[in-house]
């Protein structure tokens, strides 16, 4: 809502209040002020002049040399506008004036002619083109007094306060409402005059019938013998200040009164109606109607139609029809002031994407007490400014329930909710300033809420009124006295643990969008499934919910690779979204040198680098052993991908991305893994288990074996562990060899065993026996030969 | 007998044998000192040692004469020889240590490095700045006894709107343009549904004191200041005596934790369907200390969050009796906090994950 301060001053005196103070007070006690600026950003030097002579410029075809009488002198002014002519009253910017946009006017010589000022267009005064359709200079009416301030004459010397309204405050969509608010904030008097309407002998004969619940009230007046023309300057200026384009005296009055009262109005060309009836009904499904913006609208059953009994003439509460629009030839007018079901207006206007000043007000609810007032006020103004005769009587249907809305608030409750220590006189003062009538008994206030404040329905709403007008910043700073124990859940602790461990290992946490391209949604997952898609996607890129954080992470890797980042090591705690559940997933991605040495050799980053990170994480989380089983997975390297198991349960996967998948994205050698966080949480051991450290040193033995190439090392180690469960402390593969010295299809693998007896030192012959037993098991189970 | 060796002659020419021996050894010692000066390495030293202390060394030859001496002179003679040998050994060992030290110095010199060369990258990675701030806020509230509650991002219209006093066709729905999955399911536009779910779980019989962090979604075109996805933390306290002053005091602590202990806050009236009264909260601009500057658009204040007293309708729908309970709620956007705190100019940085950006928050 844009508020003209000149206009506001008509209802509540702003004397002694600087615009900045007003703005600050409204922000702290009512609504956020978005902007405070002059309607026209010109300080001085714009005057009214008369063109007393006008001849073509001898050296420039498009220019005219004008003699302009600005009162104190006659000036020569070179003008480029086509429409300049002798006898016009015009707006003259004198030398020294600074126009909107910062253009400074100076005496200057244009093609040999000395020019002492500029004749201005509305745009040059800073009136946006959306408010006028004038080409060339602005021509004032002949009565404009030469030599006086042009901005004052045009009523442009105004300041506009723009309020960022919250949707509950429908009352502030009117100048009256803003006046009530400002009067309450500053404790000032308020004067809102009643309309002074003189009617003719002729009676209003329109019959009004409402057939739908969607229309709550409908008031009509008829005016005759109207003269269509421009509205008065002050009204145009106020409309412009409010952000509405002046059109003609009839339309401008309906808009003006809407701004004044918050009650939208509509004027029909009475002679264009096919009957003397107004029938308000529900639209029929699929019915078509041409609104006055010349668009054919297809309607639905919930829309409210105003008809003349034969054909639709307006889409109720949203927009009038083209056929009954007021035009320059209109003589008689049917003036409508009605109220509609807010929810239905909202549905209609959002479905048709047709937001108007009127629909905006109906959606939020208008004051039913203002409907008749607005109708009479508009009729009175049209009578004055379009010289129309108002027929006697108002025809109406009104279903609004009348009667006061009483809301009770005790001083005790007020202070209990705010934590304040306010006393009854302060509360009385607030209600008085708000002009809320009330009864008071034992510090309990029964407030009779005026209908203009439809947002005040509960005692909490009254607490807000008192709280804000007393200023919330006056409240003390205390803390809740509720005693409670704070803390993290095990999942929350796990997440923090993951973040600390992985960042400590040199990985960077990423945060990527959950919405992605649906066609790629299952690119990197173990299982495919039905994606969760938006019904109206934001775009192709943000279409469906991801099924793994890896998706976004690969994009992050590509982005960074394109920016010459060598080491890209990432993790993200993301989600797998399905129709049934959201499961948290840990994504890991490694590409490029890890622990890079730069000026000396660094081992290449490969599958085992990432596996090492996973194993470090496993140990940090105190999880049991992981098993890795080679698998094939689309978009992954067919021979470098594995599923990860823990305690026999699949908990994720690890693998190199297929070159054909990553190369188009400018990447190579990308290793990723995904772990299911819920599984990790379930597998976490509650606490550490302690076993005494053996005082005896272990015995180390190496064995070299020849096995088939496809025998996994883990299987060999498992066999050894099962043969000597109590004695085997650790086993590590320290050499793997295939090549010339080994027969094809075989590999040589060397394992270092550390054996120990917790009870004593192992004797050499015991070790020999254990090793022999182990080798025997490897031979039996895996066909291994000792080398 | 053959011509006697000069030493013999020497020994016998002088009557006082022991005296002569001392002088002789003294002469030899000086010779050794001279010889050692020429010694370069362990090899030379070995030779010199053989020359002065070996079986064929002069001192060993002199020793052989002891048997020719009178019995009473023998001890003095022997003592002189032994002490001589002892001194020779010491001289040689001192030289040996000198060579060893010199050779080690030489070796260490070979090991000289340029200490300014780059270290390998053992640098840590980083926790995403958004999660870092979330944890900071969580810790502040845990310290005040709050629990952290979470909930699904795919929500229903009922929990995201209706139970929060935002019925269908309510104008407030415009404030949060929503991404729908179907007629009923949507991506939550705030973490408030977690508050509703928590209250329903508590069953209306006990106080609630929680914060709810999480990702939320709005139908917004991404630009420098808008993101269709962002991170929010909401807080809720419901008890028999929770006041708006408690809210104000709590938010002052949040503002100071996030922006510095000298910050002040300002409450302005606002509107949210789920709270009544509702406020928006500004913090004094850290850039100008509240004097007004470009960052705060000359106002001296920067908006950081929305809050209010829980609307009775919401309490009722969540199973809490408004006759007995009252509460406050607040919500803040983490990206906005981070942008204000670090002067980050574009919200998209948080989701692009340029490592040159993320690395700055290691």
PDB file of N, CA and C in Angstrom, chain B residues 18 32 57-58 61-62 85 111-112 131 160 166-167 170 173 176 189 207 215 241 264 279 282 298 320 336 346 348 362:
ATOM      1  N   UNK B  18     116.485 -43.529  32.970  1.00  0.00           N
ATOM      2  CA  UNK B  18     115.072 -43.106  33.083  1.00  0.00           C
ATOM      3  C   UNK B  18     114.842 -41.663  32.630  1.00  0.00           C
ATOM      4  N   UNK B  32     104.574 -37.268  17.183  1.00  0.00           N
ATOM      5  CA  UNK B  32     103.199 -37.775  16.963  1.00  0.00           C
ATOM      6  C   UNK B  32     102.242 -36.604  16.710  1.00  0.00           C
ATOM      7  N   UNK B  57     106.662 -49.893  16.581  1.00  0.00           N
ATOM      8  CA  UNK B  57     106.792 -48.473  16.929  1.00  0.00           C
ATOM      9  C   UNK B  57     107.965 -48.268  17.875  1.00  0.00           C
ATOM     10  N   UNK B  58     108.552 -47.084  17.854  1.00  0.00           N
ATOM     11  CA  UNK B  58     109.746 -46.777  18.627  1.00  0.00           C
ATOM     12  C   UNK B  58     109.539 -47.029  20.113  1.00  0.00           C
ATOM     13  N   UNK B  61     109.909 -50.463  20.902  1.00  0.00           N
ATOM     14  CA  UNK B  61     111.331 -50.866  20.866  1.00  0.00           C
ATOM     15  C   UNK B  61     112.012 -50.480  22.173  1.00  0.00           C
ATOM     16  N   UNK B  62     111.736 -49.281  22.655  1.00  0.00           N
ATOM     17  CA  UNK B  62     112.362 -48.807  23.895  1.00  0.00           C
ATOM     18  C   UNK B  62     112.008 -49.745  25.032  1.00  0.00           C
ATOM     19  N   UNK B  85     102.564 -44.178  26.392  1.00  0.00           N
ATOM     20  CA  UNK B  85     101.604 -44.864  25.517  1.00  0.00           C
ATOM     21  C   UNK B  85     100.184 -44.326  25.741  1.00  0.00           C
ATOM     22  N   UNK B 111      72.809 -33.458   3.805  1.00  0.00           N
ATOM     23  CA  UNK B 111      71.359 -33.616   4.022  1.00  0.00           C
ATOM     24  C   UNK B 111      70.637 -32.279   4.148  1.00  0.00           C
ATOM     25  N   UNK B 112      71.290 -31.227   3.814  1.00  0.00           N
ATOM     26  CA  UNK B 112      70.678 -29.912   3.899  1.00  0.00           C
ATOM     27  C   UNK B 112      69.393 -29.856   3.065  1.00  0.00           C
ATOM     28  N   UNK B 131      26.406 -26.099   7.987  1.00  0.00           N
ATOM     29  CA  UNK B 131      26.295 -27.052   9.103  1.00  0.00           C
ATOM     30  C   UNK B 131      27.097 -26.580  10.314  1.00  0.00           C
ATOM     31  N   UNK B 160       2.076 -29.120   7.117  1.00  0.00           N
ATOM     32  CA  UNK B 160       2.818 -27.923   6.708  1.00  0.00           C
ATOM     33  C   UNK B 160       1.955 -26.661   6.806  1.00  0.00           C
ATOM     34  N   UNK B 166      -3.071 -22.364   8.708  1.00  0.00           N
ATOM     35  CA  UNK B 166      -3.077 -21.801   7.352  1.00  0.00           C
ATOM     36  C   UNK B 166      -3.989 -22.675   6.493  1.00  0.00           C
ATOM     37  N   UNK B 167      -5.303 -22.444   6.572  1.00  0.00           N
ATOM     38  CA  UNK B 167      -6.208 -23.272   5.768  1.00  0.00           C
ATOM     39  C   UNK B 167      -6.014 -23.033   4.279  1.00  0.00           C
ATOM     40  N   UNK B 170      -6.041 -19.537   2.127  1.00  0.00           N
ATOM     41  CA  UNK B 170      -5.661 -18.436   3.033  1.00  0.00           C
ATOM     42  C   UNK B 170      -4.614 -17.572   2.320  1.00  0.00           C
ATOM     43  N   UNK B 173      -0.848 -18.179   2.333  1.00  0.00           N
ATOM     44  CA  UNK B 173      -0.143 -19.173   1.521  1.00  0.00           C
ATOM     45  C   UNK B 173       0.724 -18.518   0.453  1.00  0.00           C
ATOM     46  N   UNK B 176       4.470 -18.176   1.180  1.00  0.00           N
ATOM     47  CA  UNK B 176       5.350 -19.333   1.040  1.00  0.00           C
ATOM     48  C   UNK B 176       4.912 -20.138  -0.174  1.00  0.00           C
ATOM     49  N   UNK B 189       7.758 -26.104   3.553  1.00  0.00           N
ATOM     50  CA  UNK B 189       8.193 -24.734   3.289  1.00  0.00           C
ATOM     51  C   UNK B 189       8.859 -24.133   4.513  1.00  0.00           C
ATOM     52  N   UNK B 207       5.821 -29.894  29.078  1.00  0.00           N
ATOM     53  CA  UNK B 207       6.401 -28.740  28.378  1.00  0.00           C
ATOM     54  C   UNK B 207       7.236 -29.173  27.180  1.00  0.00           C
ATOM     55  N   UNK B 215      16.393 -28.722   6.058  1.00  0.00           N
ATOM     56  CA  UNK B 215      16.245 -28.123   4.728  1.00  0.00           C
ATOM     57  C   UNK B 215      14.773 -27.845   4.460  1.00  0.00           C
ATOM     58  N   UNK B 241       4.069 -20.970  31.608  1.00  0.00           N
ATOM     59  CA  UNK B 241       4.441 -19.581  31.915  1.00  0.00           C
ATOM     60  C   UNK B 241       5.491 -19.051  30.937  1.00  0.00           C
ATOM     61  N   UNK B 264      22.600  -5.442  19.476  1.00  0.00           N
ATOM     62  CA  UNK B 264      21.290  -5.261  20.101  1.00  0.00           C
ATOM     63  C   UNK B 264      20.238  -5.747  19.101  1.00  0.00           C
ATOM     64  N   UNK B 279       6.297 -11.184  15.435  1.00  0.00           N
ATOM     65  CA  UNK B 279       7.276 -10.105  15.260  1.00  0.00           C
ATOM     66  C   UNK B 279       8.341 -10.514  14.249  1.00  0.00           C
ATOM     67  N   UNK B 282      15.163  -7.619  14.109  1.00  0.00           N
ATOM     68  CA  UNK B 282      16.330  -7.026  13.452  1.00  0.00           C
ATOM     69  C   UNK B 282      17.484  -7.003  14.439  1.00  0.00           C
ATOM     70  N   UNK B 298      20.721   2.008   5.259  1.00  0.00           N
ATOM     71  CA  UNK B 298      20.633   3.222   6.087  1.00  0.00           C
ATOM     72  C   UNK B 298      19.758   3.072   7.324  1.00  0.00           C
ATOM     73  N   UNK B 320      -2.499 -29.247  22.774  1.00  0.00           N
ATOM     74  CA  UNK B 320      -2.185 -28.496  23.994  1.00  0.00           C
ATOM     75  C   UNK B 320      -3.334 -27.545  24.329  1.00  0.00           C
ATOM     76  N   UNK B 336      21.115 -16.894   5.330  1.00  0.00           N
ATOM     77  CA  UNK B 336      21.082 -15.448   5.553  1.00  0.00           C
ATOM     78  C   UNK B 336      22.059 -15.050   6.669  1.00  0.00           C
ATOM     79  N   UNK B 346      26.343 -14.009  -2.495  1.00  0.00           N
ATOM     80  CA  UNK B 346      25.454 -14.784  -3.355  1.00  0.00           C
ATOM     81  C   UNK B 346      25.091 -16.095  -2.652  1.00  0.00           C
ATOM     82  N   UNK B 348      23.870 -18.694  -3.784  1.00  0.00           N
ATOM     83  CA  UNK B 348      24.168 -19.904  -4.564  1.00  0.00           C
ATOM     84  C   UNK B 348      25.534 -20.502  -4.231  1.00  0.00           C
ATOM     85  N   UNK B 362      37.532 -23.853   6.649  1.00  0.00           N
ATOM     86  CA  UNK B 362      38.114 -25.065   7.217  1.00  0.00           C
ATOM     87  C   UNK B 362      38.202 -24.919   8.739  1.00  0.00           C
TER      88      UNK B 362
END
